[in-house]
PDB file of C-alpha atoms in Angstrom:
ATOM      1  CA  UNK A  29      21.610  -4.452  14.187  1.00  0.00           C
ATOM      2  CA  UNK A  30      23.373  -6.873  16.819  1.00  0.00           C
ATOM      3  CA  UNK A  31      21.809  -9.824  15.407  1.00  0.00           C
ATOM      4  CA  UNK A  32      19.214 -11.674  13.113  1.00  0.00           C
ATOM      5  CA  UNK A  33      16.603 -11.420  16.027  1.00  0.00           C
ATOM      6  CA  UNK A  34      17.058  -7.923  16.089  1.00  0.00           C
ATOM      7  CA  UNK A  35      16.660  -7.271  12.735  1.00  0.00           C
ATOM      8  CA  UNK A  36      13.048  -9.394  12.651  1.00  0.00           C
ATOM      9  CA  UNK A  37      12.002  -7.511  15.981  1.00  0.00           C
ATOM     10  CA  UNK A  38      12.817  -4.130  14.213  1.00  0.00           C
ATOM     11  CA  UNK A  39      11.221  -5.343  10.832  1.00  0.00           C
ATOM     12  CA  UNK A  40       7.811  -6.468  12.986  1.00  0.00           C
ATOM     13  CA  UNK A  41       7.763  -3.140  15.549  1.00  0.00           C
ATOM     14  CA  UNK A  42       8.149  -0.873  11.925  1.00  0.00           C
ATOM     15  CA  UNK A  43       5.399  -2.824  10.282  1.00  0.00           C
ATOM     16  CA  UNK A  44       3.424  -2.968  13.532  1.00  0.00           C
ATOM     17  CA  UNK A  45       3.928   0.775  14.113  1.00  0.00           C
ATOM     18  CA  UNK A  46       2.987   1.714  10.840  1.00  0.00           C
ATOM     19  CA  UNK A  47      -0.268  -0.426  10.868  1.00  0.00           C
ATOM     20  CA  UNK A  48      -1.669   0.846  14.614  1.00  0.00           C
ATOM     21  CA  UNK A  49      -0.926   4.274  13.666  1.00  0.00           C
ATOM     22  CA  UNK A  50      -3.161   4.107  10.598  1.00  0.00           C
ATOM     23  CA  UNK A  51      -5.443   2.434  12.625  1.00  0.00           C
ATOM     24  CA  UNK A  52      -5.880   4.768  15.203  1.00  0.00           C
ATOM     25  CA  UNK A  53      -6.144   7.984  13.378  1.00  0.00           C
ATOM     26  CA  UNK A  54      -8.895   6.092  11.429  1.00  0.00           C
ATOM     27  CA  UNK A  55     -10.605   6.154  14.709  1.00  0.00           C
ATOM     28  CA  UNK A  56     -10.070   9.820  15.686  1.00  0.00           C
ATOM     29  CA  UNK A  57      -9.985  11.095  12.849  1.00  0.00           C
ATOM     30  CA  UNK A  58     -13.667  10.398  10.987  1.00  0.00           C
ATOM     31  CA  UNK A  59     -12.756  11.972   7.486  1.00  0.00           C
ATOM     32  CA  UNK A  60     -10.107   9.393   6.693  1.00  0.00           C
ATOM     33  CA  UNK A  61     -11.596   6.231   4.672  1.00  0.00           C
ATOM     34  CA  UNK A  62     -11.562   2.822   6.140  1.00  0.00           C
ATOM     35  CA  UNK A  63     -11.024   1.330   2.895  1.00  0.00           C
ATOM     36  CA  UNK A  64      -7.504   3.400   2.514  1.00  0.00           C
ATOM     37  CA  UNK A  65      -6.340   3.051   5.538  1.00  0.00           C
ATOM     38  CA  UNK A  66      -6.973  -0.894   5.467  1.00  0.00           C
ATOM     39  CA  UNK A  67      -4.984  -1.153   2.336  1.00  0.00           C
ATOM     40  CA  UNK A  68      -2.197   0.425   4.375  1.00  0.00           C
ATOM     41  CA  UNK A  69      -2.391  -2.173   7.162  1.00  0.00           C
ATOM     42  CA  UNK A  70      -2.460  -4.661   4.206  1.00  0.00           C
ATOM     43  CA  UNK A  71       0.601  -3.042   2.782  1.00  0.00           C
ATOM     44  CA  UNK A  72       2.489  -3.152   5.772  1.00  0.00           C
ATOM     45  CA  UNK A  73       1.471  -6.706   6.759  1.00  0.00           C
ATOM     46  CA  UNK A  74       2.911  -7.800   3.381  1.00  0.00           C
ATOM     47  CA  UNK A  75       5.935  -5.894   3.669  1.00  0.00           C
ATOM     48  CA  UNK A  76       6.886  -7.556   7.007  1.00  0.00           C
ATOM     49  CA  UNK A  77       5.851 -11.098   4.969  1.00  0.00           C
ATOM     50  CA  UNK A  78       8.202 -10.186   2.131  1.00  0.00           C
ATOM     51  CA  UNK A  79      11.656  -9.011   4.784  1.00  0.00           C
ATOM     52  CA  UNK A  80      11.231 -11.057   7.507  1.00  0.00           C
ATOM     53  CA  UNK A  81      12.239 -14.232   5.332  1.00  0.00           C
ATOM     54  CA  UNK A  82      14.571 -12.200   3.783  1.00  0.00           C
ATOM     55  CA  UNK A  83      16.681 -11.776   7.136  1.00  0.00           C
ATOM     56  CA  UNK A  84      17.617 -15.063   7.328  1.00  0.00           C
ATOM     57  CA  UNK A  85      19.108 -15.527   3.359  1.00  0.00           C
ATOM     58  CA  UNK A  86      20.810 -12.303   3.948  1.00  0.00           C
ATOM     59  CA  UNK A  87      22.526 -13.635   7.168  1.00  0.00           C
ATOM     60  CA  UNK A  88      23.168 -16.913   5.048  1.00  0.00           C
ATOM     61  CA  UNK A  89      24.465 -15.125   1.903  1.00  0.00           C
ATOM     62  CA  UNK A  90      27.442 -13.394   3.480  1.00  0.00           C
ATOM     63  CA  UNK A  91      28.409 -16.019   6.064  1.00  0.00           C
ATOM     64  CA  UNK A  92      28.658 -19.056   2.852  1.00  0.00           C
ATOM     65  CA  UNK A  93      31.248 -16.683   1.558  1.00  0.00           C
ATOM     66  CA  UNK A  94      33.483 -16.613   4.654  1.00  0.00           C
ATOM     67  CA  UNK A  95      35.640 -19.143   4.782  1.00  0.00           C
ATOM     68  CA  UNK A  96      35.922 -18.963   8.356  1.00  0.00           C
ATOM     69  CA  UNK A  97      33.665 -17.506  10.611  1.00  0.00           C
ATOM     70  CA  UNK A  98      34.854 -14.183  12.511  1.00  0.00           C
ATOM     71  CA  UNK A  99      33.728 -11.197  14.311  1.00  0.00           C
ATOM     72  CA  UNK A 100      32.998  -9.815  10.356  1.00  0.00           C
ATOM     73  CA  UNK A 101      30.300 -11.934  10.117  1.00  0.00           C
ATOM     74  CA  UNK A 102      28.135  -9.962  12.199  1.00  0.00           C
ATOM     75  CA  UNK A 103      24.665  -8.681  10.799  1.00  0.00           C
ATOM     76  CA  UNK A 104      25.996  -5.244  11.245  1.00  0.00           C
ATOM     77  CA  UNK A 105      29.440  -6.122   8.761  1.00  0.00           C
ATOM     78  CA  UNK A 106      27.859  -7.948   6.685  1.00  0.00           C
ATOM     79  CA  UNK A 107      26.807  -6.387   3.273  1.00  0.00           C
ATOM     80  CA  UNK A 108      23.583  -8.471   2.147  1.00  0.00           C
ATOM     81  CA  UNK A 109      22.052  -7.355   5.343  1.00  0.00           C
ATOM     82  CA  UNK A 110      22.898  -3.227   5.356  1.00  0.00           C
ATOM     83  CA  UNK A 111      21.345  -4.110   1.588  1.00  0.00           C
ATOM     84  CA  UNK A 112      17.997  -5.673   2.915  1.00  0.00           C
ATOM     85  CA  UNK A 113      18.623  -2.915   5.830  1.00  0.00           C
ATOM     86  CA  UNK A 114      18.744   0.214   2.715  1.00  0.00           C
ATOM     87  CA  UNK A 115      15.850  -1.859   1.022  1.00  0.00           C
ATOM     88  CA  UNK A 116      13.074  -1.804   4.063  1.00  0.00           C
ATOM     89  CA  UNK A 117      13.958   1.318   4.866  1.00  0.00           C
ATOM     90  CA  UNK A 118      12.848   2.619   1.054  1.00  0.00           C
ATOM     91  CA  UNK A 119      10.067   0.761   1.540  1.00  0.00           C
ATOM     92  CA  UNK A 120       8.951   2.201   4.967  1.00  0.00           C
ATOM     93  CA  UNK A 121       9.624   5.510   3.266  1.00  0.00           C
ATOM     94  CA  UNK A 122       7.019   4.440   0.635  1.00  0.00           C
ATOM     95  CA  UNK A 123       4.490   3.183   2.865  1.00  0.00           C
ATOM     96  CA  UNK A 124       4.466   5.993   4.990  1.00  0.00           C
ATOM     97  CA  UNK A 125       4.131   8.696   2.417  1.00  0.00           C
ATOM     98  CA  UNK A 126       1.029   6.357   1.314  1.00  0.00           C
ATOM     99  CA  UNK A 127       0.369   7.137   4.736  1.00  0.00           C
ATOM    100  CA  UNK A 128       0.241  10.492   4.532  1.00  0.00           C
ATOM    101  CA  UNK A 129      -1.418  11.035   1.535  1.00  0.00           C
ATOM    102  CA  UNK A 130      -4.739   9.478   2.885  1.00  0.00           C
ATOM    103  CA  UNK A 131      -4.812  12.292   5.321  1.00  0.00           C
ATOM    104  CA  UNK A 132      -7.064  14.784   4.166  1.00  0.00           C
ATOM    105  CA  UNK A 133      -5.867  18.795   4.563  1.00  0.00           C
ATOM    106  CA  UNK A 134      -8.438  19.316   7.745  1.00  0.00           C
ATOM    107  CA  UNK A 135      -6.651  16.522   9.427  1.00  0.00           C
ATOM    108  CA  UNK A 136      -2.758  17.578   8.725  1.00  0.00           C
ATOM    109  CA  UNK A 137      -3.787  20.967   9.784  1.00  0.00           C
ATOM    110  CA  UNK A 138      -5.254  19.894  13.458  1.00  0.00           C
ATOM    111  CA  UNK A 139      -1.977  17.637  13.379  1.00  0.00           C
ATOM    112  CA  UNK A 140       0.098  20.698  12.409  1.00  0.00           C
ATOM    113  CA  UNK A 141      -1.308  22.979  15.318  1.00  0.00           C
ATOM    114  CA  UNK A 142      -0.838  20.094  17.633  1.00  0.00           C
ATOM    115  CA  UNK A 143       2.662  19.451  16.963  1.00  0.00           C
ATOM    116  CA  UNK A 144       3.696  23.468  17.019  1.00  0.00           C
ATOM    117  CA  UNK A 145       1.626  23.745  20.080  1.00  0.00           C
TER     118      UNK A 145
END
């Protein structure tokens, strides 16, 4: 990431993603239960309320150690953040194998055949 802005516009756009995805294959797709896929949403709107704070003590962290700012201080240098970086992206991995798993078989399959198709 170039920056701190970056980082929250990725964070949000992941999160965002995640949650209108859910969304709309609750709409197409009738067999999947509202009351999973809001969790989801609920998950993912949490997760972007946990990291997005995060971002800024991470950019904090590394720069109070340098004693005088360089071009090392960047956000994509600097430790803490490829940490919070390693850390969202286990949790995306998480959410979106929660994802998945509300699917049921009928729907992977027509997803499957559209994919291959």
């Amino acid at each position: 990431m170039a920056n701190k802005r970056t980082l929250k516009k990725f964070i949000r756009n992941t999160c965002g993603a995640i949650a209108a995805e859910t969304l709309m294959a609750t709409a197409i797709f009738p067999e999947i239960k509202e009351e999973d896929a809001h969790n989801i949403v609920r998950k993912a709107a949490h997760l972007q309320a946990e990291f997005l704070p995060k971002v800024n003590v991470a950019g904090r962290t590394f720069v109070a150690t340098v004693e005088k700012p360089t071009h090392m201080a960047t956000p994509h240098r600097n430790p803490a953040v490829k940490a919070l970086i390693e850390e969202f992206d286990k949790a995306v991995v998480e959410l979106v194998k929660e994802m998945n798993a509300i699917f049921p078989d009928s729907v992977k399959q027509v997803l499957k055949q559209t994919v291959n198709e």
